[in-house]
Amino acid sequence: MHPGALLLGQAPWPVMGAVLERLDANACHDLIASGGLPTGALVAYILAHGHDEARVALAANPVATPDILGRLAEEPSPPVARQLLHHPYACREFLVSALHALPPGTRVPGTGEGGGPTQRAVYLQIEAPDAGAIADALAALHVERTFPAAGLVLLRGCVNLWRLAGRDAVAAALRTVPLVERPRAAVLESVADALEHPHGLHRLDLAVGRLTGTRELLRRLDAVPKRQRDARARESGGMARLVMLAPHEPLDWDLIMRTHADSPLPGLFVLNDEPGCPPELATPATGSSWAPAGVLGRSRNRRREARTEALTALRDFGSQESVRRVQIAYAAGLITARTIFDAAMPAVRALSVFYGASGRHLNEARSAVSTLTRPTLGTHVEAWIVALTLLPEFAGTVPELLATARAAAG
């Protein structure tokens, strides 16, 4: 997490709110949106009482969990809704909720190489509460192999457009859909047939319903090329993600679990971003820089050396290698968080040691920060603001930073 978030996360809730409201907008955004998730206490405060700037920053955090995004998507303000539409891993349910919180005519952000909307934008914009936005999306929808579930997206867009603007609007939009490959062109023909039927809208609605079940969704995921199926394909334009952005019913997790038990599912990583994803299906995060406990083994000599190396690194804390040595020793229980805060300079790098930490490793760090801030910053809002303002450039230790901030605040 951001070093400032680790610091502010130990403040009492009333102090958190006052500090967030008074921080410079850029500093507030940086503290919440970058460096991983803030502490649980800070996230809980923002969700319960945070002002729009703090909630927008949380919606901009790329590792915000589905639970967090879901809370933000509950009747979001327009600024929060706009930010949610930019989030690369927000699920369809939350994105549609955000789209409906914005004024009619709002376009989903995202422009492709040719100047038109991206695939992701097209898949979402068919749900816009505005006939013109839906018509524009249909005009950009290529019903072909590179647009997975495009036939379903087309049907859903036509249903929504029919309800908003009538049969003639659908007929006009249908003429703008780019040329398609067979047999997917049959979807266009089914829409054309519906336009000639007195109950055509109902027929299209039924056709959509037949294609939105969990079995159909799993079938579409199975059709995603293998190169798009692993966690490295998490980019928002990945084909597996586009499958999940197409219309679908609430997921039948029992069916998904049974199917996965019989044969491992492709594109599984995209299910992590859906609300209610069982932990058994969760794909472990990769690329963490945090040192694993036990990396040193049981050798007493090696552990003694590692502790000495870490204590030496704390006195010369200017490189990423020195941080790594301290992380290894801390994860192995050879030094404490308080030792790091008392000895390491600058303060921002000392707090950065715990970037990527979780569980007891993070809890110990939080406890050590709380022990330091309680008698110095306490409930003094101005002192907290000074500490966060000084943090990026302060050359001393964390205790020295806190003492300086309190003295400066009076």
Short mmCIF file of C-alpha atoms in Angstrom, two decimals:
data_model
loop_
_atom_site.label_atom_id
_atom_site.label_comp_id
_atom_site.label_asym_id
_atom_site.label_seq_id
_atom_site.Cartn_x
_atom_site.Cartn_y
_atom_site.Cartn_z
CA MET A 1 0.00 0.00 0.00
CA HIS A 2 0.99 3.65 -0.26
CA PRO A 3 3.29 4.56 2.69
CA GLY A 4 0.97 7.42 3.65
CA ALA A 5 -1.99 5.05 3.69
CA LEU A 6 -0.21 2.78 6.19
CA LEU A 7 0.32 5.85 8.36
CA LEU A 8 -3.16 7.37 8.08
CA GLY A 9 -4.82 3.97 8.40
CA GLN A 10 -4.00 3.96 12.11
CA ALA A 11 -5.74 7.25 12.84
CA PRO A 12 -9.15 7.38 14.58
CA TRP A 13 -12.05 7.55 12.12
CA PRO A 14 -12.94 11.20 12.87
CA VAL A 15 -9.31 12.12 12.20
CA MET A 16 -9.26 10.13 8.94
CA GLY A 17 -12.26 12.02 7.64
CA ALA A 18 -10.94 15.44 8.60
CA VAL A 19 -7.52 14.70 7.09
CA LEU A 20 -8.93 13.36 3.81
CA GLU A 21 -11.14 16.42 3.42
CA ARG A 22 -8.25 18.81 3.98
CA LEU A 23 -5.55 17.05 2.00
CA ASP A 24 -4.65 18.42 -1.41
CA ALA A 25 -6.78 16.62 -4.03
CA ASN A 26 -3.74 15.16 -5.80
CA ALA A 27 -2.20 13.97 -2.54
CA CYS A 28 -5.51 12.39 -1.47
CA HIS A 29 -5.84 10.57 -4.81
CA ASP A 30 -2.25 9.33 -4.75
CA LEU A 31 -2.56 8.06 -1.17
CA ILE A 32 -5.70 6.01 -1.90
CA ALA A 33 -5.35 5.01 -5.55
CA SER A 34 -1.70 3.92 -5.74
CA GLY A 35 0.61 1.40 -4.14
CA GLY A 36 -1.99 -1.30 -3.55
CA LEU A 37 -5.03 -1.13 -1.31
CA PRO A 38 -5.02 1.12 1.77
CA THR A 39 -5.48 -0.54 5.15
CA GLY A 40 -8.85 -2.09 5.91
CA ALA A 41 -9.72 0.66 8.38
CA LEU A 42 -9.12 3.40 5.83
CA VAL A 43 -11.10 1.57 3.14
CA ALA A 44 -13.96 1.00 5.60
CA TYR A 45 -14.04 4.69 6.47
CA ILE A 46 -14.08 5.77 2.82
CA LEU A 47 -16.91 3.37 1.99
CA ALA A 48 -18.95 4.43 5.00
CA HIS A 49 -18.30 8.17 5.18
CA GLY A 50 -15.77 9.20 2.53
CA HIS A 51 -16.36 12.31 0.44
CA ASP A 52 -16.47 12.05 -3.35
CA GLU A 53 -12.76 12.68 -3.93
CA ALA A 54 -11.80 9.80 -1.63
CA ARG A 55 -14.38 7.47 -3.17
CA VAL A 56 -13.23 8.38 -6.69
CA ALA A 57 -9.64 7.59 -5.66
CA LEU A 58 -10.73 4.22 -4.27
CA ALA A 59 -12.58 3.48 -7.52
CA ALA A 60 -9.34 4.28 -9.36
CA ASN A 61 -7.31 1.78 -7.34
CA PRO A 62 -6.49 -1.00 -9.82
CA VAL A 63 -6.49 -3.71 -7.13
CA ALA A 64 -9.79 -2.74 -5.53
CA THR A 65 -11.63 -5.97 -4.74
CA PRO A 66 -15.08 -6.90 -6.09
CA ASP A 67 -16.50 -6.22 -2.62
CA ILE A 68 -15.11 -2.69 -2.67
CA LEU A 69 -16.22 -2.00 -6.24
CA GLY A 70 -19.65 -3.39 -5.43
CA ARG A 71 -20.04 -1.00 -2.51
CA LEU A 72 -18.94 1.92 -4.67
CA ALA A 73 -21.41 0.89 -7.39
CA GLU A 74 -24.38 1.12 -5.02
CA GLU A 75 -26.07 4.36 -6.13
CA PRO A 76 -22.77 6.04 -7.06
CA SER A 77 -22.45 9.77 -7.52
CA PRO A 78 -21.62 10.83 -11.10
CA PRO A 79 -17.87 11.36 -10.36
CA VAL A 80 -17.60 7.89 -8.77
CA ALA A 81 -19.61 6.34 -11.61
CA ARG A 82 -17.33 7.90 -14.23
CA GLN A 83 -14.26 6.53 -12.46
CA LEU A 84 -15.79 3.07 -12.14
CA LEU A 85 -16.28 2.98 -15.92
CA HIS A 86 -12.49 3.31 -16.26
CA HIS A 87 -11.73 0.44 -13.89
CA PRO A 88 -10.16 -2.39 -15.92
CA TYR A 89 -11.39 -5.25 -13.70
CA ALA A 90 -14.82 -4.09 -12.57
CA CYS A 91 -17.44 -6.69 -13.47
CA ARG A 92 -20.34 -6.09 -15.83
CA GLU A 93 -22.89 -5.70 -13.03
CA PHE A 94 -20.99 -2.81 -11.43
CA LEU A 95 -20.18 -1.12 -14.73
CA VAL A 96 -23.81 -1.17 -15.87
CA SER A 97 -24.82 0.28 -12.50
CA ALA A 98 -22.28 3.07 -12.99
CA LEU A 99 -23.48 3.75 -16.54
CA HIS A 100 -27.07 4.18 -15.36
CA ALA A 101 -25.95 6.68 -12.72
CA LEU A 102 -24.77 9.07 -15.42
CA PRO A 103 -26.86 11.43 -17.59
CA PRO A 104 -28.39 10.06 -20.81
CA GLY A 105 -26.00 10.35 -23.71
CA THR A 106 -22.93 9.43 -21.66
CA ARG A 107 -20.50 7.34 -23.67
CA VAL A 108 -18.37 4.61 -22.14
CA PRO A 109 -14.71 5.73 -22.09
CA GLY A 110 -12.38 4.00 -24.51
CA THR A 111 -11.32 4.79 -28.07
CA GLY A 112 -9.80 2.25 -30.43
CA GLU A 113 -6.99 2.71 -32.92
CA GLY A 114 -9.34 3.81 -35.69
CA GLY A 115 -10.99 6.46 -33.54
CA GLY A 116 -14.11 4.42 -32.80
CA PRO A 117 -15.11 2.90 -29.45
CA THR A 118 -13.10 -0.05 -28.13
CA GLN A 119 -14.63 -3.50 -27.89
CA ARG A 120 -15.01 -3.05 -24.14
CA ALA A 121 -16.88 0.25 -24.64
CA VAL A 122 -19.20 -1.33 -27.22
CA TYR A 123 -20.08 -4.23 -24.94
CA LEU A 124 -21.08 -1.86 -22.15
CA GLN A 125 -22.66 0.94 -24.14
CA ILE A 126 -25.52 -1.26 -25.36
CA GLU A 127 -26.82 -0.95 -21.78
CA ALA A 128 -26.84 2.87 -21.84
CA PRO A 129 -30.17 4.53 -20.96
CA ASP A 130 -29.93 6.48 -24.21
CA ALA A 131 -31.02 5.40 -27.69
CA GLY A 132 -28.28 7.34 -29.48
CA ALA A 133 -25.54 5.73 -27.40
CA ILE A 134 -26.89 2.25 -28.10
CA ALA A 135 -27.18 2.95 -31.83
CA ASP A 136 -23.57 4.16 -31.90
CA ALA A 137 -22.45 0.98 -30.13
CA LEU A 138 -24.30 -1.24 -32.60
CA ALA A 139 -22.68 0.59 -35.49
CA ALA A 140 -19.27 -0.35 -34.06
CA LEU A 141 -20.12 -3.98 -33.27
CA HIS A 142 -18.36 -6.42 -35.59
CA VAL A 143 -20.18 -9.72 -35.28
CA GLU A 144 -17.15 -11.88 -35.95
CA ARG A 145 -14.63 -14.19 -34.29
CA THR A 146 -12.62 -11.43 -32.60
CA PHE A 147 -15.76 -10.17 -30.84
CA PRO A 148 -16.71 -13.10 -28.55
CA ALA A 149 -20.44 -13.27 -27.69
CA ALA A 150 -21.04 -10.49 -30.20
CA GLY A 151 -24.29 -12.09 -31.36
CA LEU A 152 -25.67 -11.90 -27.83
CA VAL A 153 -24.47 -8.31 -27.47
CA LEU A 154 -26.24 -7.44 -30.72
CA LEU A 155 -29.51 -9.02 -29.57
CA ARG A 156 -29.38 -7.28 -26.20
CA GLY A 157 -28.59 -3.94 -27.84
CA CYS A 158 -31.55 -4.31 -30.18
CA VAL A 159 -33.88 -5.17 -27.29
CA ASN A 160 -32.74 -2.13 -25.31
CA LEU A 161 -32.97 0.16 -28.32
CA TRP A 162 -36.46 -1.14 -29.20
CA ARG A 163 -37.68 -0.40 -25.69
CA LEU A 164 -36.25 3.11 -25.73
CA ALA A 165 -36.96 4.23 -29.29
CA GLY A 166 -39.18 1.68 -31.01
CA ARG A 167 -39.08 -0.74 -33.92
CA ASP A 168 -37.97 1.77 -36.57
CA ALA A 169 -34.88 2.73 -34.55
CA VAL A 170 -33.81 -0.92 -34.45
CA ALA A 171 -34.34 -1.28 -38.20
CA ALA A 172 -32.18 1.79 -38.83
CA ALA A 173 -29.45 0.58 -36.46
CA LEU A 174 -29.43 -2.85 -38.06
CA ARG A 175 -28.42 -1.31 -41.37
CA THR A 176 -25.29 0.17 -39.75
CA VAL A 177 -23.91 -3.06 -38.26
CA PRO A 178 -20.68 -3.90 -40.14
CA LEU A 179 -20.54 -6.83 -42.55
CA VAL A 180 -20.27 -10.13 -40.72
CA GLU A 181 -19.10 -13.71 -41.14
CA ARG A 182 -21.36 -16.71 -41.49
CA PRO A 183 -22.91 -18.32 -39.50
CA ARG A 184 -23.00 -15.35 -37.14
CA ALA A 185 -24.92 -13.43 -39.76
CA ALA A 186 -27.89 -15.57 -38.69
CA VAL A 187 -28.20 -13.36 -35.62
CA LEU A 188 -28.82 -10.36 -37.85
CA GLU A 189 -31.38 -12.34 -39.78
CA SER A 190 -33.22 -13.26 -36.58
CA VAL A 191 -33.45 -9.58 -35.67
CA ALA A 192 -34.73 -8.76 -39.15
CA ASP A 193 -37.39 -11.47 -38.81
CA ALA A 194 -38.42 -10.10 -35.40
CA LEU A 195 -38.93 -6.67 -36.91
CA GLU A 196 -41.61 -8.17 -39.16
CA HIS A 197 -43.40 -9.96 -36.29
CA PRO A 198 -46.12 -8.31 -34.16
CA HIS A 199 -44.46 -9.66 -30.98
CA GLY A 200 -40.93 -9.20 -32.25
CA LEU A 201 -39.60 -7.51 -29.11
CA HIS A 202 -40.79 -10.40 -26.96
CA ARG A 203 -39.17 -12.89 -29.32
CA LEU A 204 -35.83 -11.07 -29.14
CA ASP A 205 -36.07 -10.88 -25.37
CA LEU A 206 -36.60 -14.64 -25.20
CA ALA A 207 -33.63 -15.18 -27.52
CA VAL A 208 -31.43 -13.13 -25.18
CA GLY A 209 -32.64 -15.13 -22.18
CA ARG A 210 -31.69 -18.42 -23.82
CA LEU A 211 -28.09 -17.24 -24.22
CA THR A 212 -27.39 -15.70 -20.82
CA GLY A 213 -27.22 -18.78 -18.58
CA THR A 214 -24.05 -19.97 -16.85
CA ARG A 215 -23.68 -23.00 -19.14
CA GLU A 216 -23.65 -20.75 -22.19
CA LEU A 217 -21.13 -18.45 -20.56
CA LEU A 218 -18.80 -21.38 -19.77
CA ARG A 219 -19.13 -22.57 -23.35
CA ARG A 220 -18.06 -19.14 -24.58
CA LEU A 221 -15.11 -19.07 -22.19
CA ASP A 222 -14.07 -22.47 -23.51
CA ALA A 223 -13.95 -21.01 -27.02
CA VAL A 224 -11.42 -18.34 -26.00
CA PRO A 225 -8.00 -19.05 -27.58
CA LYS A 226 -5.51 -20.62 -25.17
CA ARG A 227 -3.14 -17.66 -25.30
CA GLN A 228 -5.91 -15.51 -23.78
CA ARG A 229 -6.69 -17.85 -20.90
CA ASP A 230 -3.97 -17.26 -18.33
CA ALA A 231 -3.54 -14.48 -15.78
CA ARG A 232 -1.23 -12.56 -18.12
CA ALA A 233 -4.26 -11.85 -20.32
CA ARG A 234 -5.93 -9.75 -17.61
CA GLU A 235 -5.90 -6.62 -19.75
CA SER A 236 -9.35 -5.10 -20.10
CA GLY A 237 -9.51 -5.95 -23.81
CA GLY A 238 -8.75 -9.64 -23.36
CA MET A 239 -11.27 -11.97 -25.01
CA ALA A 240 -12.14 -13.83 -21.81
CA ARG A 241 -12.95 -10.49 -20.18
CA LEU A 242 -15.13 -9.51 -23.13
CA VAL A 243 -17.09 -12.74 -22.63
CA MET A 244 -17.78 -11.63 -19.04
CA LEU A 245 -18.86 -8.17 -20.19
CA ALA A 246 -21.52 -9.66 -22.46
CA PRO A 247 -25.00 -10.07 -20.90
CA HIS A 248 -25.28 -12.97 -18.47
CA GLU A 249 -27.45 -14.01 -15.58
CA PRO A 250 -26.10 -14.08 -12.00
CA LEU A 251 -23.51 -16.85 -12.01
CA ASP A 252 -24.44 -20.33 -10.81
CA TRP A 253 -21.35 -20.93 -8.68
CA ASP A 254 -22.39 -24.49 -7.80
CA LEU A 255 -22.50 -25.36 -11.50
CA ILE A 256 -19.16 -23.63 -12.08
CA MET A 257 -17.56 -25.53 -9.18
CA ARG A 258 -18.88 -28.88 -10.46
CA THR A 259 -17.73 -28.13 -13.99
CA HIS A 260 -14.30 -27.07 -12.81
CA ALA A 261 -13.96 -30.23 -10.70
CA ASP A 262 -14.65 -32.37 -13.77
CA SER A 263 -12.39 -30.39 -16.09
CA PRO A 264 -10.40 -27.24 -15.20
CA LEU A 265 -12.08 -24.20 -16.66
CA PRO A 266 -10.35 -21.95 -19.19
CA GLY A 267 -10.24 -18.21 -18.58
CA LEU A 268 -10.69 -18.85 -14.88
CA PHE A 269 -8.89 -15.65 -13.85
CA VAL A 270 -11.81 -13.47 -14.99
CA LEU A 271 -14.13 -15.17 -12.50
CA ASN A 272 -12.02 -13.69 -9.67
CA ASP A 273 -13.52 -10.29 -10.45
CA GLU A 274 -17.12 -11.47 -10.09
CA PRO A 275 -18.95 -10.92 -6.79
CA GLY A 276 -19.30 -14.14 -4.83
CA CYS A 277 -16.39 -15.99 -6.46
CA PRO A 278 -15.63 -18.94 -4.12
CA PRO A 279 -12.11 -18.94 -2.66
CA GLU A 280 -11.57 -22.40 -4.16
CA LEU A 281 -11.69 -20.81 -7.62
CA ALA A 282 -9.62 -17.74 -6.84
CA THR A 283 -6.45 -17.46 -8.89
CA PRO A 284 -3.52 -16.48 -6.64
CA ALA A 285 -2.08 -13.05 -7.34
CA THR A 286 1.30 -13.10 -9.03
CA GLY A 287 4.25 -10.77 -9.06
CA SER A 288 4.26 -9.76 -5.37
CA SER A 289 7.59 -8.39 -4.18
CA TRP A 290 6.98 -9.44 -0.59
CA ALA A 291 9.53 -11.84 0.90
CA PRO A 292 7.97 -15.20 1.86
CA ALA A 293 8.39 -16.45 5.40
CA GLY A 294 10.80 -19.36 5.65
CA VAL A 295 12.94 -18.23 2.71
CA LEU A 296 16.03 -18.52 4.95
CA GLY A 297 15.41 -22.10 6.02
CA ARG A 298 16.44 -23.30 9.50
CA SER A 299 20.17 -22.71 9.42
CA ARG A 300 21.11 -20.74 12.53
CA ASN A 301 24.20 -19.32 10.87
CA ARG A 302 22.24 -18.18 7.81
CA ARG A 303 19.55 -16.60 9.99
CA ARG A 304 22.18 -14.83 12.09
CA GLU A 305 23.82 -13.51 8.92
CA ALA A 306 20.47 -12.38 7.55
CA ARG A 307 19.70 -10.44 10.72
CA THR A 308 23.11 -8.75 10.63
CA GLU A 309 22.64 -7.90 6.96
CA ALA A 310 19.22 -6.41 7.66
CA LEU A 311 20.45 -4.28 10.56
CA THR A 312 23.32 -3.04 8.39
CA ALA A 313 20.88 -2.29 5.56
CA LEU A 314 18.76 -0.18 7.91
CA ARG A 315 21.71 2.16 8.38
CA ASP A 316 22.15 2.52 4.62
CA PHE A 317 18.61 2.32 3.35
CA GLY A 318 19.00 3.83 -0.09
CA SER A 319 18.48 0.90 -2.45
CA GLN A 320 15.82 -1.65 -3.29
CA GLU A 321 18.28 -4.40 -2.37
CA SER A 322 18.55 -3.05 1.17
CA VAL A 323 14.75 -3.02 1.42
CA ARG A 324 14.65 -6.61 0.22
CA ARG A 325 17.12 -7.73 2.88
CA VAL A 326 15.03 -6.07 5.56
CA GLN A 327 11.86 -7.67 4.21
CA ILE A 328 13.43 -11.12 4.31
CA ALA A 329 14.60 -10.69 7.89
CA TYR A 330 11.27 -9.25 8.99
CA ALA A 331 9.25 -12.01 7.31
CA ALA A 332 11.44 -14.58 9.06
CA GLY A 333 10.85 -12.96 12.47
CA LEU A 334 14.47 -11.82 12.88
CA ILE A 335 13.66 -8.12 13.32
CA THR A 336 10.49 -6.29 14.33
CA ALA A 337 8.51 -3.59 12.60
CA ARG A 338 9.37 -1.22 15.44
CA THR A 339 13.08 -1.82 14.83
CA ILE A 340 12.60 -0.88 11.18
CA PHE A 341 10.72 2.31 12.02
CA ASP A 342 13.21 3.35 14.69
CA ALA A 343 16.33 2.84 12.56
CA ALA A 344 15.50 3.18 8.87
CA MET A 345 15.79 6.43 6.96
CA PRO A 346 14.07 7.98 5.13
CA ALA A 347 10.68 7.42 6.76
CA VAL A 348 8.89 6.87 3.46
CA ARG A 349 11.18 3.95 2.59
CA ALA A 350 10.76 2.47 6.07
CA LEU A 351 6.99 2.44 5.58
CA SER A 352 7.45 1.07 2.05
CA VAL A 353 9.07 -2.07 3.48
CA PHE A 354 5.55 -3.37 4.12
CA TYR A 355 4.28 -2.90 0.57
CA GLY A 356 2.65 -6.19 -0.38
CA ALA A 357 2.58 -7.51 3.19
CA SER A 358 -0.55 -9.18 4.55
CA GLY A 359 -1.78 -11.12 7.55
CA ARG A 360 0.35 -11.00 10.68
CA HIS A 361 3.20 -9.25 8.85
CA LEU A 362 0.95 -6.31 8.01
CA ASN A 363 -0.82 -6.39 11.37
CA GLU A 364 2.47 -6.08 13.26
CA ALA A 365 3.43 -3.10 11.13
CA ARG A 366 0.07 -1.45 11.74
CA SER A 367 0.39 -2.06 15.47
CA ALA A 368 3.87 -0.52 15.50
CA VAL A 369 2.64 2.54 13.58
CA SER A 370 -0.29 2.91 15.97
CA THR A 371 2.06 2.72 19.00
CA LEU A 372 4.10 5.57 17.51
CA THR A 373 1.26 7.83 16.34
CA ARG A 374 -1.00 7.54 19.37
CA PRO A 375 1.17 9.62 21.75
CA THR A 376 2.51 12.00 19.08
CA LEU A 377 -0.21 12.75 16.52
CA GLY A 378 -3.18 11.46 18.53
CA THR A 379 -6.31 13.29 17.42
CA HIS A 380 -4.44 16.40 16.28
CA VAL A 381 -5.69 16.75 12.69
CA GLU A 382 -3.17 19.43 11.75
CA ALA A 383 -0.28 17.23 12.94
CA TRP A 384 -1.50 14.32 10.79
CA ILE A 385 -1.70 16.59 7.75
CA VAL A 386 1.81 17.93 8.36
CA ALA A 387 3.15 14.37 8.74
CA LEU A 388 1.61 13.23 5.46
CA THR A 389 2.80 16.40 3.70
CA LEU A 390 6.37 16.00 4.94
CA LEU A 391 6.53 12.23 4.37
CA PRO A 392 7.70 12.13 0.69
CA GLU A 393 10.80 14.30 1.32
CA PHE A 394 11.54 13.78 5.02
CA ALA A 395 15.07 12.47 5.56
CA GLY A 396 14.73 11.08 9.09
CA THR A 397 13.08 8.07 10.71
CA VAL A 398 9.36 7.56 11.25
CA PRO A 399 9.51 8.63 14.95
CA GLU A 400 11.45 11.73 13.92
CA LEU A 401 8.84 12.51 11.26
CA LEU A 402 6.01 12.25 13.78
CA ALA A 403 7.81 14.41 16.36
CA THR A 404 8.60 17.04 13.73
CA ALA A 405 4.98 17.08 12.52
CA ARG A 406 3.60 17.51 16.03
CA ALA A 407 6.06 20.29 16.82
CA ALA A 408 5.24 22.09 13.57
CA ALA A 409 1.51 21.80 14.16
CA GLY A 410 1.80 23.29 17.65
#
